[in-house]
Amino acid sequence: MKTKQKLFVSLFLLLSAFLSAQTAKVVGVISDENNNPVNNANISCQGKSVTSNKDGSYIIQVPANTKVTIVFSHVSLKKSTVSVELKANEIYELNPVLNSEAEGLGEVIIINNKRRVQGITALEPETIKKIPGLNPGVETIIKLLGGTGGNDDLSSQYTVRGGNYDENLVYVNEVEIYRPFLIRSGQQEGLSFTNSDMIQSVDFSAGGFQAKYGDKLSSVLDITYRKPTQFGAAFEASFLGGSATVDLASKNKKWSAITGVRYRDNSLLVNSKETETNFRPTFIDVQTNVNFLVNSRLNFSFLGNISQNKYNYQPLSRQTNFGTLSDPIALQIFYEGQENDKYKTLFGALKTVFNATDNSTYKLITSVYNTQEQEYYDIDAAYFLGEVDTNIGSETFGDVSFSRGIGSQLNHARNDLDAVIFNAEIKGNHNAKKKFQIDWGVKYTHENIRDRIVEWEVIDSTGFSINPPNLDGVDLPINDQPYNPYVGPLVPFKNVRATNFVNIDRISGFIQSNTKTYLGESEFWINIGVRAHNWLVSGDKVASSKSQTVFSPRAQFSLKPKWERNVVFRLSAGMYHQPPFYRELRDENGEVQPNVKAQQSIHFVFAGDYNFKMWKRPFKFVAETYYKSMTDVNTYTLENVRIRYRANNEAEAYAYGLDMRLNGEFVPGTESWFSFGYLKTEENQNNKGFIARPTDQRLKFGILFQDYMPVLPSMKLYLNLVYNTGLPGGSPSYADVYQYQTRLRDYRRADVGFSYVFTEKNKLRPDSHWLKKFEDLSLGFEIFNLFNNQNAITNTWVRDAYTKNQYGIPNYMTTRVFNLKLTAKL
């Protein structure tokens, strides 16, 4: 009863403050000196009191336009007091640290709302878990933001502001995460690395990020896994697989661990595509995060992951109708053969945190990543390209009535890759009177890659083999049998064979400073930093290379004018380099080019965000405009999610655009948002003129919406809607991309989820009720691709020997799919 009374009083006080016109809100997460969330901490201000949640989070309303003191206390930790003076309707983020040695006392002179002034989007873990998607998780939410793209239903990969899939940094607990090298399509991915049930916080930056983050061109996704303070468990089961997560903590709180197991089966999704297959892919993943607190100054943590993807694929047949109403065309394909792929990854990271003083912290992070990948396939595709019978009364309506082209295509691959990546990093953080902060770090990376690639493709059309346009720079005779005898060599249309043993050694580092000052009465934040990166490529059969070094200065300036309106302006500018990873060193023939330069981008971002109230509820509007000028661009082709670089730094490029997002409580108690993005990105290869880059997605609209039924509040609704204009459709092998600038159809998708929460009324139930054992128990029904739109990811290029044309036949993705999901949390 005491708990209920406290909860009732807290809710009453929050509601009273919410309805007051002259109030502000303070939000944040309370942690101890070892970065563990503090549960059941008391937060009080002028007679009002709330308690922190299990994850340490809290929200408290405070009077505006007056200096007030907020007191943070806990039965096992020392009290901390902070003085603030906020404007009406202002929302401040304050993340206090409670320790066991000394009390804290002071005014807010450090950087508040650090995510806001850094241009970082914070994503709520609960929203991530609830929003439906074929690949549920962080990436589903990211694809709803204005500057991001991702047109593959089955892929967790995304593009940001004109960049490709390889240009995005991902960190978990400050450890850089890698993904497999050989994956060609989204349906082979299975699971993303991040386990949504283990997440405590998610920060995302779409550009203009600080020097402390690594050397990529486009974005940063920074994820922190939670540190449990007590036992807990969560389970999920659906037609697509299941997961289980367990939280453990010792009685003295020195040990804690969280472990998650996930299983995924994409048969339901792949069987909804236009290609009939015998296919049962399996994906399994085990992750653990273990923490050990030695004392108040020293703690260790271990992050481990084991994952295995088995992809056994046997296509049977396919028919795709395309063309126009007056000239409908159909492609029929009959397959023989199969594909057998395996991707196994092992990952381990050890992190040591030493709090030398109250103002200085040092971190040592080491990690090892190993991936063992196998891609074997032999698939023979016999195709018929012809005109479709459009006579509605005909018995052959919809079938091919006249063949324009008949041929076959045999694809073979025996690709093996084994890579080991070792990292060792030292980082430091120093505060000077909590007004000036310096961060620095030095990192060593060793990459060892053993790669064998054997791929060839033979194309036979109307009785004769088609040769590539040239062989070793020599044009081959035209094969126009049976009209003339062919006297040239018979070679595969595509033939890639290479064996590479490559070592890459890297040393990188950064230093940056953060400070807060005032311009008149306006708050002003300054972040200035620089990164340096040196690397050397060596290995068997690798031509001699030179060590290369790049420097990347970056700066952020944020201004909060002393206005009645709660507005922050931000300007970011900097140089961003992307030293080549192994895949960027390998050209279209599979050979390693060790002297490939780092791609370079000069990036400018101007942004503004406005916190306000509408319908007496909090809302936020964010707008960012950006421009990127890129040189030494390593051009590439994009086939589904496989990127093949030309490894020649032959182009220059640019990207500019506008991103906007409005989010808030459109429905009381829930967060929703509407996002818009405009992007234009082009590249100039060898001064031949600017053309659209493969990721030139001009317009983007995204909606994330949460609701519930007023008459049945236990029934929740979750909806995500995406509309993207079409991407460039690519070009056939060996073709001049300047001759193929058509686009795929627009991407339209809607996923909706309904969830009945059995534990919604647990607060009103007696302690003896069986549902009281559950923190959450929900049964969900999901509909993917609600409107059954035909979205295309790439084109299949087929030759028509009759008209001498090549047709780009869209590769359509999943149709409407239904899923049932049961979720339980103890």
Coordinates of N, CA and C in Angstrom, one line a residue, residues 9 25 35 39 88 108-109 139 246 313 320 324 353 431 497 524 556 568 581 635 677 698 707 774 796 807 819:
V9 N 0.8 9.8 -5.1 CA 1.3 11.2 -4.8 C 2.2 11.7 -5.8
K25 N 10.9 21.2 -16.9 CA 11.0 19.7 -16.7 C 12.5 19.4 -16.6
N35 N 29.0 3.9 -13.1 CA 28.1 4.0 -14.2 C 26.9 3.0 -14.2
N39 N 18.5 2.6 -8.9 CA 17.0 2.3 -8.9 C 16.5 2.9 -7.5
A88 N 10.3 28.9 -18.5 CA 9.0 28.2 -18.7 C 9.1 27.2 -19.8
V108 N 24.3 24.3 -11.9 CA 24.4 23.7 -13.2 C 25.4 24.5 -14.0
I109 N 26.6 24.1 -14.0 CA 27.6 24.8 -14.8 C 28.3 23.9 -15.8
E139 N 17.8 -0.5 -36.0 CA 17.9 -0.1 -37.4 C 16.5 0.2 -37.9
V246 N 18.3 -12.8 -19.7 CA 18.3 -13.0 -18.3 C 19.2 -11.9 -17.7
Y313 N 19.8 -22.3 -49.8 CA 18.9 -21.7 -50.7 C 18.8 -22.5 -52.0
T320 N 8.1 -12.7 -63.3 CA 8.0 -11.3 -63.0 C 7.3 -10.6 -64.2
T324 N 4.5 -2.2 -69.9 CA 3.4 -1.2 -69.8 C 2.1 -2.0 -70.1
V353 N 37.7 0.4 -16.5 CA 37.5 1.8 -16.2 C 38.2 2.1 -14.9
N431 N 38.1 16.7 -16.3 CA 37.2 17.9 -16.1 C 38.0 18.9 -15.3
R497 N 38.8 -14.3 -60.0 CA 39.6 -15.3 -59.2 C 40.8 -14.6 -58.5
F524 N 26.5 29.3 -24.5 CA 27.3 29.0 -25.7 C 28.3 27.8 -25.4
Q556 N 32.2 21.9 -33.2 CA 30.8 22.1 -33.0 C 30.6 23.4 -32.2
V568 N 17.6 26.0 -29.5 CA 19.1 25.8 -29.6 C 19.5 25.8 -31.1
F581 N 39.0 0.1 -45.6 CA 38.9 -1.2 -45.0 C 39.2 -2.2 -46.1
T635 N 34.6 4.8 -56.0 CA 33.3 4.5 -56.6 C 33.0 3.0 -56.5
G677 N 12.9 14.2 -45.3 CA 14.2 14.3 -45.8 C 14.3 14.6 -47.3
R698 N 16.0 10.9 -53.3 CA 15.7 12.3 -53.3 C 14.8 12.7 -52.2
D707 N -0.4 4.5 -30.3 CA -1.7 4.9 -29.9 C -2.3 3.8 -29.0
F774 N 4.4 -10.9 -13.4 CA 5.0 -10.4 -14.6 C 5.1 -8.9 -14.6
T796 N 17.4 -7.2 -62.3 CA 18.0 -8.3 -63.0 C 18.1 -7.9 -64.5
Y807 N 16.9 -5.6 -70.7 CA 15.8 -5.1 -69.9 C 16.2 -5.2 -68.4
N819 N 2.2 -12.0 -38.6 CA 3.0 -12.6 -37.6 C 2.3 -12.5 -36.2

